[in-house]
């Protein structure tokens, strides 16, 4: 959400920043509605002042015995009272409209976020690892002999429909081991605090992190009104919803492993094969709550946390900075980490790490009290995958595939698999 005072003071800068995202002349309707709202507030205050003045004169007229003046003033008080109620209701309605309008406007990109129209304009900043020369034709994860017995899309379709999967046996165990490995690494080496949160949340929490009001169709809602979280970003970030914390409380660094649910409303026909894009999936999510002066530094730290997981697993990746046409609604700058998938012969996103500035904090009214005793300020929030468990499973399986149909598993995973090192071609963990 945006600061209306900043828009009033410099609408040209606001428009220039949003035009980089393809949103033109955003300030004009905002300022017009704001002016109407402020006029209604002024009218209500003027009518209220007239009501108070007339109320005082009613007593004087009554005391003087002037019955005609008393009745006139009493009628005036009643008239002004109705006028105040009408003006206050109008001001309240306009305030709600302004809030809705501001909540529908995306965040302003940082100056060093690259300009561009779409993912083709993203800027690569580094690579790690070299894709392995297989010496045979690479298969996608769902076609690997070792994987086929443990990855069942037909049963999942019977149970739930398309874009679901049933994992079993060795594949399910590797999937679980990956999540455990990620959590333990983030907790023990990266200093994140393990957190377990609900996957059902109220409307206010989805508004707080920006999924509502604009992207409701991308998520699932229950009959009772709860939303199934699309990511633990929603719950972890909203821990500070409505709070004013001491500066010494910052930074707060959370990590959670949860089920996530997305309708994938905008991805019809994309990645329908395999388990790359599912309605239900697991993710290890990182969220940081920081002092504004530290958020850019924190963004780089979180990116390294995610990259470190891939390095430990020996999975080649590249890191890109998303351009203005590809960053998410609430982000000011985003680093996407893309892992190498031999079966697709390309890098695919496995983590997206974003810094949101005070955008989410304003929506949540989350502040901190400066240590020097100054006025409370909005804190900064960041989020990132550390990593998407299902996509990491795909990468492990495809990068470890052998010509005989088996899969060699990363050494880093062996302790979480009781010393097992590979999935044999018949699907057994050995």
Short mmCIF file of C-alpha atoms in Angstrom, two decimals:
data_model
loop_
_atom_site.label_atom_id
_atom_site.label_comp_id
_atom_site.label_asym_id
_atom_site.label_seq_id
_atom_site.Cartn_x
_atom_site.Cartn_y
_atom_site.Cartn_z
CA UNK A 1 0.00 0.00 0.00
CA UNK A 2 1.18 3.52 -0.72
CA UNK A 3 1.54 6.66 1.38
CA UNK A 4 -1.12 9.11 0.17
CA UNK A 5 0.93 12.03 1.48
CA UNK A 6 3.89 11.03 -0.67
CA UNK A 7 1.62 10.83 -3.72
CA UNK A 8 0.22 14.31 -2.98
CA UNK A 9 3.70 15.77 -2.52
CA UNK A 10 5.25 14.25 -5.65
CA UNK A 11 2.73 12.72 -8.04
CA UNK A 12 5.20 12.92 -10.93
CA UNK A 13 7.69 10.64 -9.15
CA UNK A 14 4.89 8.19 -8.28
CA UNK A 15 3.73 8.08 -11.90
CA UNK A 16 7.27 7.74 -13.24
CA UNK A 17 7.99 4.76 -10.98
CA UNK A 18 4.76 2.96 -11.88
CA UNK A 19 5.15 3.66 -15.59
CA UNK A 20 8.22 1.41 -15.42
CA UNK A 21 5.77 -1.37 -14.50
CA UNK A 22 3.41 -0.45 -17.34
CA UNK A 23 0.94 1.43 -15.11
CA UNK A 24 0.33 4.89 -16.55
CA UNK A 25 -1.00 8.08 -14.89
CA UNK A 26 -1.78 6.26 -11.64
CA UNK A 27 -1.80 9.38 -9.48
CA UNK A 28 -4.67 11.22 -11.23
CA UNK A 29 -7.59 9.02 -10.05
CA UNK A 30 -5.98 8.62 -6.63
CA UNK A 31 -5.63 12.35 -6.09
CA UNK A 32 -9.12 13.06 -7.43
CA UNK A 33 -10.67 10.61 -4.97
CA UNK A 34 -8.44 11.91 -2.18
CA UNK A 35 -9.58 15.48 -2.87
CA UNK A 36 -13.24 14.42 -2.77
CA UNK A 37 -12.62 12.54 0.49
CA UNK A 38 -10.87 15.50 2.09
CA UNK A 39 -13.71 17.82 0.99
CA UNK A 40 -16.24 15.49 2.61
CA UNK A 41 -14.20 15.42 5.83
CA UNK A 42 -14.00 19.23 5.82
CA UNK A 43 -17.75 19.51 5.21
CA UNK A 44 -18.46 17.14 8.09
CA UNK A 45 -16.17 19.10 10.41
CA UNK A 46 -17.79 22.41 9.39
CA UNK A 47 -21.29 21.05 9.99
CA UNK A 48 -20.21 19.59 13.32
CA UNK A 49 -18.81 22.96 14.42
CA UNK A 50 -22.10 24.65 13.46
CA UNK A 51 -24.01 21.97 15.40
CA UNK A 52 -21.94 22.57 18.54
CA UNK A 53 -22.38 26.36 18.29
CA UNK A 54 -26.15 26.03 17.85
CA UNK A 55 -26.32 23.58 20.78
CA UNK A 56 -24.77 26.19 23.08
CA UNK A 57 -27.23 28.84 21.88
CA UNK A 58 -30.20 26.54 22.54
CA UNK A 59 -29.50 26.71 26.28
CA UNK A 60 -29.20 30.46 26.21
CA UNK A 61 -32.49 30.88 24.36
CA UNK A 62 -34.23 28.55 26.79
CA UNK A 63 -32.87 30.52 29.76
CA UNK A 64 -33.99 33.84 28.27
CA UNK A 65 -37.51 32.61 27.71
CA UNK A 66 -37.38 33.24 23.98
CA UNK A 67 -39.46 30.26 22.91
CA UNK A 68 -39.40 31.09 19.18
CA UNK A 69 -35.60 31.34 19.14
CA UNK A 70 -35.36 28.18 21.22
CA UNK A 71 -37.45 26.22 18.69
CA UNK A 72 -35.50 27.65 15.74
CA UNK A 73 -32.18 26.72 17.27
CA UNK A 74 -33.37 23.28 18.27
CA UNK A 75 -34.47 22.62 14.69
CA UNK A 76 -31.10 23.89 13.47
CA UNK A 77 -29.27 21.51 15.80
CA UNK A 78 -31.31 18.57 14.49
CA UNK A 79 -30.65 19.66 10.91
CA UNK A 80 -26.89 19.95 11.50
CA UNK A 81 -26.80 16.61 13.31
CA UNK A 82 -28.32 14.90 10.26
CA UNK A 83 -25.94 16.78 7.99
CA UNK A 84 -22.93 15.71 10.09
CA UNK A 85 -24.03 12.06 9.97
CA UNK A 86 -24.50 12.24 6.21
CA UNK A 87 -21.12 13.91 5.64
CA UNK A 88 -19.30 11.51 7.97
CA UNK A 89 -20.85 8.51 6.20
CA UNK A 90 -19.80 9.93 2.84
CA UNK A 91 -16.26 10.59 4.09
CA UNK A 92 -16.06 7.04 5.46
CA UNK A 93 -17.25 5.58 2.17
CA UNK A 94 -14.75 7.66 0.19
CA UNK A 95 -11.97 6.67 2.58
CA UNK A 96 -12.79 2.99 1.98
CA UNK A 97 -12.79 3.59 -1.78
CA UNK A 98 -9.40 5.28 -1.57
CA UNK A 99 -7.98 2.43 0.50
CA UNK A 100 -9.27 -0.11 -2.04
CA UNK A 101 -7.77 1.91 -4.89
CA UNK A 102 -4.38 2.18 -3.19
CA UNK A 103 -4.42 -1.54 -2.35
CA UNK A 104 -4.85 -2.36 -6.02
CA UNK A 105 -1.74 -0.45 -7.12
CA UNK A 106 1.52 -2.45 -7.27
CA UNK A 107 4.67 -1.55 -5.37
CA UNK A 108 7.20 0.90 -6.74
CA UNK A 109 10.34 -0.78 -8.11
CA UNK A 110 13.72 0.25 -6.77
CA UNK A 111 15.76 2.47 -9.07
CA UNK A 112 18.21 -0.37 -9.78
CA UNK A 113 15.49 -2.86 -10.71
CA UNK A 114 16.07 -3.42 -14.44
CA UNK A 115 13.51 -2.05 -16.87
CA UNK A 116 11.80 -4.58 -19.11
CA UNK A 117 8.55 -6.00 -20.39
CA UNK A 118 8.71 -9.66 -19.37
CA UNK A 119 10.97 -12.55 -18.30
CA UNK A 120 13.07 -12.17 -21.46
CA UNK A 121 14.37 -8.89 -20.04
CA UNK A 122 15.52 -10.31 -16.69
CA UNK A 123 19.22 -9.82 -15.96
CA UNK A 124 21.46 -12.71 -14.98
CA UNK A 125 23.89 -11.79 -12.19
CA UNK A 126 25.68 -15.10 -11.55
CA UNK A 127 25.85 -18.82 -12.20
CA UNK A 128 27.04 -21.70 -10.07
CA UNK A 129 27.98 -25.19 -11.19
CA UNK A 130 28.17 -26.75 -14.62
CA UNK A 131 25.38 -28.94 -16.00
CA UNK A 132 26.61 -32.52 -16.06
CA UNK A 133 27.35 -34.11 -19.40
CA UNK A 134 25.09 -37.15 -19.25
CA UNK A 135 26.32 -39.05 -22.29
CA UNK A 136 22.77 -40.22 -23.01
CA UNK A 137 19.43 -38.58 -23.75
CA UNK A 138 18.06 -36.91 -20.62
CA UNK A 139 14.58 -37.80 -19.41
CA UNK A 140 12.15 -35.60 -17.50
CA UNK A 141 11.48 -36.59 -13.90
CA UNK A 142 8.19 -38.38 -14.57
CA UNK A 143 9.75 -40.60 -17.26
CA UNK A 144 12.65 -41.90 -15.16
CA UNK A 145 12.39 -45.67 -14.48
CA UNK A 146 13.44 -45.16 -10.86
CA UNK A 147 10.69 -42.57 -10.37
CA UNK A 148 7.72 -44.04 -12.21
CA UNK A 149 6.73 -46.47 -9.39
CA UNK A 150 6.65 -43.64 -6.83
CA UNK A 151 5.02 -40.79 -8.77
CA UNK A 152 1.37 -41.50 -9.57
CA UNK A 153 -0.60 -38.86 -11.46
CA UNK A 154 -3.49 -41.15 -12.48
CA UNK A 155 -4.47 -41.95 -8.89
CA UNK A 156 -4.09 -38.30 -7.95
CA UNK A 157 -6.42 -37.33 -10.82
CA UNK A 158 -8.96 -39.88 -9.56
CA UNK A 159 -8.71 -38.46 -6.04
CA UNK A 160 -8.55 -34.75 -6.80
CA UNK A 161 -8.33 -33.92 -10.51
CA UNK A 162 -5.47 -32.57 -12.60
CA UNK A 163 -2.33 -30.98 -11.19
CA UNK A 164 -2.06 -33.23 -8.18
CA UNK A 165 0.30 -36.13 -7.51
CA UNK A 166 0.57 -39.11 -5.19
CA UNK A 167 4.15 -39.79 -4.07
CA UNK A 168 5.10 -43.10 -2.51
CA UNK A 169 8.05 -45.24 -1.56
CA UNK A 170 11.52 -43.93 -2.31
CA UNK A 171 10.30 -40.77 -4.07
CA UNK A 172 8.12 -39.77 -1.12
CA UNK A 173 11.00 -40.40 1.25
CA UNK A 174 13.42 -38.25 -0.77
CA UNK A 175 10.78 -35.51 -0.92
CA UNK A 176 10.48 -35.59 2.89
CA UNK A 177 14.24 -35.72 3.34
CA UNK A 178 14.66 -32.61 1.19
CA UNK A 179 12.27 -30.61 3.35
CA UNK A 180 14.01 -31.75 6.52
CA UNK A 181 17.44 -30.99 5.06
CA UNK A 182 16.35 -27.47 4.07
CA UNK A 183 14.83 -26.72 7.47
CA UNK A 184 17.82 -27.99 9.43
CA UNK A 185 20.26 -26.06 7.23
CA UNK A 186 18.35 -22.79 7.60
CA UNK A 187 18.00 -23.23 11.35
CA UNK A 188 21.48 -24.48 12.22
CA UNK A 189 23.59 -22.63 9.66
CA UNK A 190 21.58 -19.60 8.54
CA UNK A 191 20.14 -18.53 11.89
CA UNK A 192 16.46 -18.66 10.95
CA UNK A 193 13.81 -19.40 13.55
CA UNK A 194 11.70 -22.47 12.80
CA UNK A 195 8.01 -21.62 12.89
CA UNK A 196 4.89 -23.73 12.46
CA UNK A 197 1.80 -21.81 11.34
CA UNK A 198 -1.79 -22.48 10.22
CA UNK A 199 -2.56 -22.92 6.54
CA UNK A 200 -6.02 -21.35 6.92
CA UNK A 201 -6.08 -17.57 7.33
CA UNK A 202 -8.53 -14.67 7.58
CA UNK A 203 -9.18 -12.11 4.84
CA UNK A 204 -7.10 -9.50 6.68
CA UNK A 205 -3.97 -11.63 6.46
CA UNK A 206 -4.30 -12.03 2.69
CA UNK A 207 -4.82 -8.25 2.39
CA UNK A 208 -1.75 -7.71 4.55
CA UNK A 209 0.65 -9.46 2.20
CA UNK A 210 -1.07 -8.37 -1.01
CA UNK A 211 -2.90 -11.49 -2.22
CA UNK A 212 -6.16 -9.57 -1.81
CA UNK A 213 -8.03 -7.78 -3.19
CA UNK A 214 -6.46 -8.22 -6.62
CA UNK A 215 -5.43 -11.88 -6.73
CA UNK A 216 -8.23 -13.72 -4.96
CA UNK A 217 -8.80 -15.99 -7.98
CA UNK A 218 -5.29 -17.40 -7.55
CA UNK A 219 -6.14 -18.87 -4.12
CA UNK A 220 -8.75 -21.17 -2.58
CA UNK A 221 -11.36 -20.08 -0.03
CA UNK A 222 -13.37 -22.36 2.26
CA UNK A 223 -17.11 -22.18 2.96
CA UNK A 224 -16.32 -20.61 6.33
CA UNK A 225 -14.38 -17.79 4.68
CA UNK A 226 -10.84 -18.88 5.49
CA UNK A 227 -8.22 -18.81 2.75
CA UNK A 228 -5.78 -21.66 2.11
CA UNK A 229 -2.33 -20.05 2.09
CA UNK A 230 -0.56 -19.88 -1.28
CA UNK A 231 2.70 -19.72 0.71
CA UNK A 232 3.77 -19.37 4.34
CA UNK A 233 4.77 -15.80 3.47
CA UNK A 234 1.18 -14.93 4.42
CA UNK A 235 1.35 -16.26 7.97
CA UNK A 236 4.99 -15.51 8.73
CA UNK A 237 4.82 -11.88 7.58
CA UNK A 238 1.53 -11.25 9.38
CA UNK A 239 3.08 -12.23 12.71
CA UNK A 240 3.78 -8.48 13.05
CA UNK A 241 0.37 -7.40 11.76
CA UNK A 242 -0.89 -4.49 13.87
CA UNK A 243 2.19 -4.45 16.09
CA UNK A 244 4.62 -1.67 17.02
CA UNK A 245 7.81 -3.39 18.13
CA UNK A 246 11.01 -2.05 19.67
CA UNK A 247 13.89 -1.51 17.26
CA UNK A 248 15.85 -4.11 19.24
CA UNK A 249 13.27 -6.72 18.16
CA UNK A 250 14.63 -6.47 14.61
CA UNK A 251 15.60 -8.34 12.56
CA UNK A 252 13.24 -11.29 12.86
CA UNK A 253 14.06 -14.20 10.56
CA UNK A 254 11.51 -16.97 10.18
CA UNK A 255 11.41 -20.24 8.28
CA UNK A 256 8.46 -22.61 7.92
CA UNK A 257 7.72 -25.80 6.02
CA UNK A 258 4.08 -25.88 4.94
CA UNK A 259 1.60 -27.19 2.45
CA UNK A 260 0.75 -24.47 -0.08
CA UNK A 261 -2.30 -24.16 -2.32
CA UNK A 262 -2.69 -22.25 -5.58
CA UNK A 263 -5.44 -22.37 -8.17
CA UNK A 264 -2.94 -21.50 -10.94
CA UNK A 265 -5.74 -19.49 -12.53
CA UNK A 266 -3.37 -17.60 -14.81
CA UNK A 267 -1.35 -20.58 -15.99
CA UNK A 268 -3.82 -22.54 -18.10
CA UNK A 269 -1.95 -24.96 -20.36
CA UNK A 270 1.48 -24.27 -18.80
CA UNK A 271 3.65 -27.04 -17.34
CA UNK A 272 0.81 -29.56 -17.27
CA UNK A 273 3.16 -32.55 -17.48
CA UNK A 274 4.76 -33.82 -14.29
CA UNK A 275 4.74 -32.06 -10.95
CA UNK A 276 6.33 -28.73 -11.87
CA UNK A 277 3.13 -26.73 -11.39
CA UNK A 278 0.67 -28.19 -8.87
CA UNK A 279 -2.41 -26.99 -6.99
CA UNK A 280 -1.02 -28.45 -3.74
CA UNK A 281 2.69 -28.46 -3.00
CA UNK A 282 5.22 -28.01 -0.21
CA UNK A 283 7.60 -25.16 0.33
CA UNK A 284 10.19 -24.11 2.87
CA UNK A 285 9.58 -20.37 3.14
CA UNK A 286 11.84 -17.68 4.56
CA UNK A 287 10.54 -14.33 5.85
CA UNK A 288 12.54 -11.48 7.34
CA UNK A 289 11.23 -8.43 9.19
CA UNK A 290 13.89 -5.72 9.29
CA UNK A 291 14.88 -2.13 9.93
CA UNK A 292 14.51 -0.09 6.70
CA UNK A 293 18.25 0.62 6.63
CA UNK A 294 19.00 -3.11 6.56
CA UNK A 295 16.50 -4.48 4.06
CA UNK A 296 18.72 -4.40 0.97
CA UNK A 297 21.52 -6.15 2.87
CA UNK A 298 18.97 -8.66 4.14
CA UNK A 299 17.79 -9.30 0.58
CA UNK A 300 21.28 -10.41 -0.44
CA UNK A 301 21.62 -12.54 2.71
CA UNK A 302 18.34 -14.36 2.04
CA UNK A 303 19.33 -14.96 -1.58
CA UNK A 304 22.56 -16.59 -0.41
CA UNK A 305 20.58 -18.79 2.01
CA UNK A 306 18.51 -20.15 -0.88
CA UNK A 307 21.51 -20.51 -3.19
CA UNK A 308 23.37 -22.36 -0.46
CA UNK A 309 20.79 -25.15 -0.41
CA UNK A 310 21.35 -25.79 -4.12
CA UNK A 311 25.11 -25.69 -3.71
CA UNK A 312 25.01 -28.26 -0.93
CA UNK A 313 22.92 -30.48 -3.19
CA UNK A 314 25.33 -29.95 -6.10
CA UNK A 315 22.59 -28.58 -8.36
CA UNK A 316 23.69 -26.04 -11.01
CA UNK A 317 21.75 -22.79 -10.93
CA UNK A 318 21.70 -19.24 -12.13
CA UNK A 319 20.43 -16.14 -10.32
CA UNK A 320 18.62 -13.34 -12.15
CA UNK A 321 17.24 -9.96 -11.18
CA UNK A 322 13.66 -9.66 -12.38
CA UNK A 323 12.84 -6.70 -14.59
CA UNK A 324 10.00 -4.26 -13.87
CA UNK A 325 7.64 -6.18 -16.15
CA UNK A 326 8.18 -9.48 -14.33
CA UNK A 327 8.39 -8.63 -10.60
CA UNK A 328 5.51 -9.54 -8.33
CA UNK A 329 2.80 -7.16 -7.19
CA UNK A 330 4.33 -6.41 -3.77
CA UNK A 331 8.03 -6.48 -4.67
CA UNK A 332 10.49 -3.64 -5.14
CA UNK A 333 13.33 -5.94 -6.24
CA UNK A 334 13.36 -9.69 -6.80
CA UNK A 335 16.08 -12.28 -7.28
CA UNK A 336 14.92 -15.45 -9.00
CA UNK A 337 17.06 -18.54 -8.62
CA UNK A 338 16.69 -20.98 -11.49
CA UNK A 339 17.91 -24.57 -11.22
CA UNK A 340 19.16 -26.64 -14.16
CA UNK A 341 16.72 -29.32 -15.32
CA UNK A 342 18.37 -31.72 -17.81
CA UNK A 343 15.03 -33.15 -18.89
CA UNK A 344 13.92 -29.74 -20.12
CA UNK A 345 17.44 -28.65 -21.08
CA UNK A 346 16.92 -25.30 -19.38
CA UNK A 347 16.99 -23.44 -16.09
CA UNK A 348 13.66 -23.22 -14.24
CA UNK A 349 12.67 -21.10 -11.25
CA UNK A 350 13.04 -22.78 -7.87
CA UNK A 351 13.14 -19.74 -5.60
CA UNK A 352 12.01 -16.13 -5.74
CA UNK A 353 13.45 -13.81 -3.09
CA UNK A 354 11.85 -10.37 -2.82
CA UNK A 355 12.24 -7.23 -0.78
CA UNK A 356 8.96 -5.35 -0.36
CA UNK A 357 10.13 -2.22 1.46
CA UNK A 358 7.32 -0.88 3.67
CA UNK A 359 4.59 -1.90 1.18
CA UNK A 360 3.28 -4.83 3.22
CA UNK A 361 3.96 -3.10 6.56
CA UNK A 362 1.62 -0.26 5.58
CA UNK A 363 -1.10 -2.73 4.68
CA UNK A 364 -0.57 -4.50 8.02
CA UNK A 365 0.10 -1.33 10.07
CA UNK A 366 3.35 -2.89 11.33
CA UNK A 367 5.84 -0.45 12.84
CA UNK A 368 8.88 -0.22 15.08
CA UNK A 369 9.91 2.31 17.72
CA UNK A 370 13.39 3.74 16.99
CA UNK A 371 15.93 3.21 19.74
CA UNK A 372 16.56 6.97 19.93
CA UNK A 373 12.95 7.58 20.92
CA UNK A 374 11.78 9.00 17.59
CA UNK A 375 8.36 8.60 16.02
CA UNK A 376 7.37 4.99 15.14
CA UNK A 377 8.22 4.01 11.56
CA UNK A 378 7.00 1.30 9.21
CA UNK A 379 9.32 -1.69 9.18
CA UNK A 380 10.42 -3.57 6.05
CA UNK A 381 9.48 -7.12 5.03
CA UNK A 382 11.15 -9.68 2.77
CA UNK A 383 10.22 -13.18 1.65
CA UNK A 384 11.72 -16.00 -0.35
CA UNK A 385 11.56 -19.73 -1.06
CA UNK A 386 14.21 -21.72 0.63
CA UNK A 387 13.23 -23.82 -1.42
CA UNK A 388 10.15 -25.12 -3.25
CA UNK A 389 10.36 -28.77 -2.16
CA UNK A 390 8.65 -30.35 -5.17
CA UNK A 391 10.75 -28.46 -7.69
CA UNK A 392 13.88 -29.33 -5.75
CA UNK A 393 12.82 -32.99 -5.91
CA UNK A 394 12.48 -32.68 -9.69
CA UNK A 395 15.98 -31.17 -9.92
CA UNK A 396 17.53 -33.86 -7.72
CA UNK A 397 15.91 -36.64 -9.74
CA UNK A 398 16.76 -35.22 -13.16
CA UNK A 399 20.33 -34.21 -12.34
CA UNK A 400 21.01 -37.55 -10.67
CA UNK A 401 19.62 -39.74 -13.44
CA UNK A 402 21.83 -42.56 -14.72
CA UNK A 403 21.82 -44.39 -18.03
CA UNK A 404 20.58 -47.59 -16.36
CA UNK A 405 17.42 -45.80 -15.13
CA UNK A 406 18.55 -45.33 -11.53
CA UNK A 407 19.04 -42.01 -9.73
CA UNK A 408 22.13 -41.08 -7.71
CA UNK A 409 21.15 -38.88 -4.77
CA UNK A 410 23.19 -35.91 -3.50
CA UNK A 411 25.64 -36.72 -0.73
CA UNK A 412 24.18 -33.91 1.39
CA UNK A 413 20.91 -35.87 1.63
CA UNK A 414 22.43 -39.17 2.75
CA UNK A 415 22.20 -38.43 6.52
CA UNK A 416 18.45 -37.73 6.15
CA UNK A 417 18.01 -41.03 4.27
CA UNK A 418 19.70 -43.27 6.87
CA UNK A 419 22.72 -43.66 4.61
CA UNK A 420 20.78 -44.60 1.45
CA UNK A 421 22.47 -43.15 -1.63
CA UNK A 422 20.33 -43.84 -4.70
CA UNK A 423 17.01 -44.96 -6.09
CA UNK A 424 17.48 -48.15 -8.09
CA UNK A 425 15.90 -48.53 -11.52
CA UNK A 426 13.09 -50.61 -9.96
CA UNK A 427 12.17 -47.71 -7.63
CA UNK A 428 13.68 -49.02 -4.40
CA UNK A 429 15.84 -46.84 -2.14
CA UNK A 430 19.27 -48.45 -1.73
#
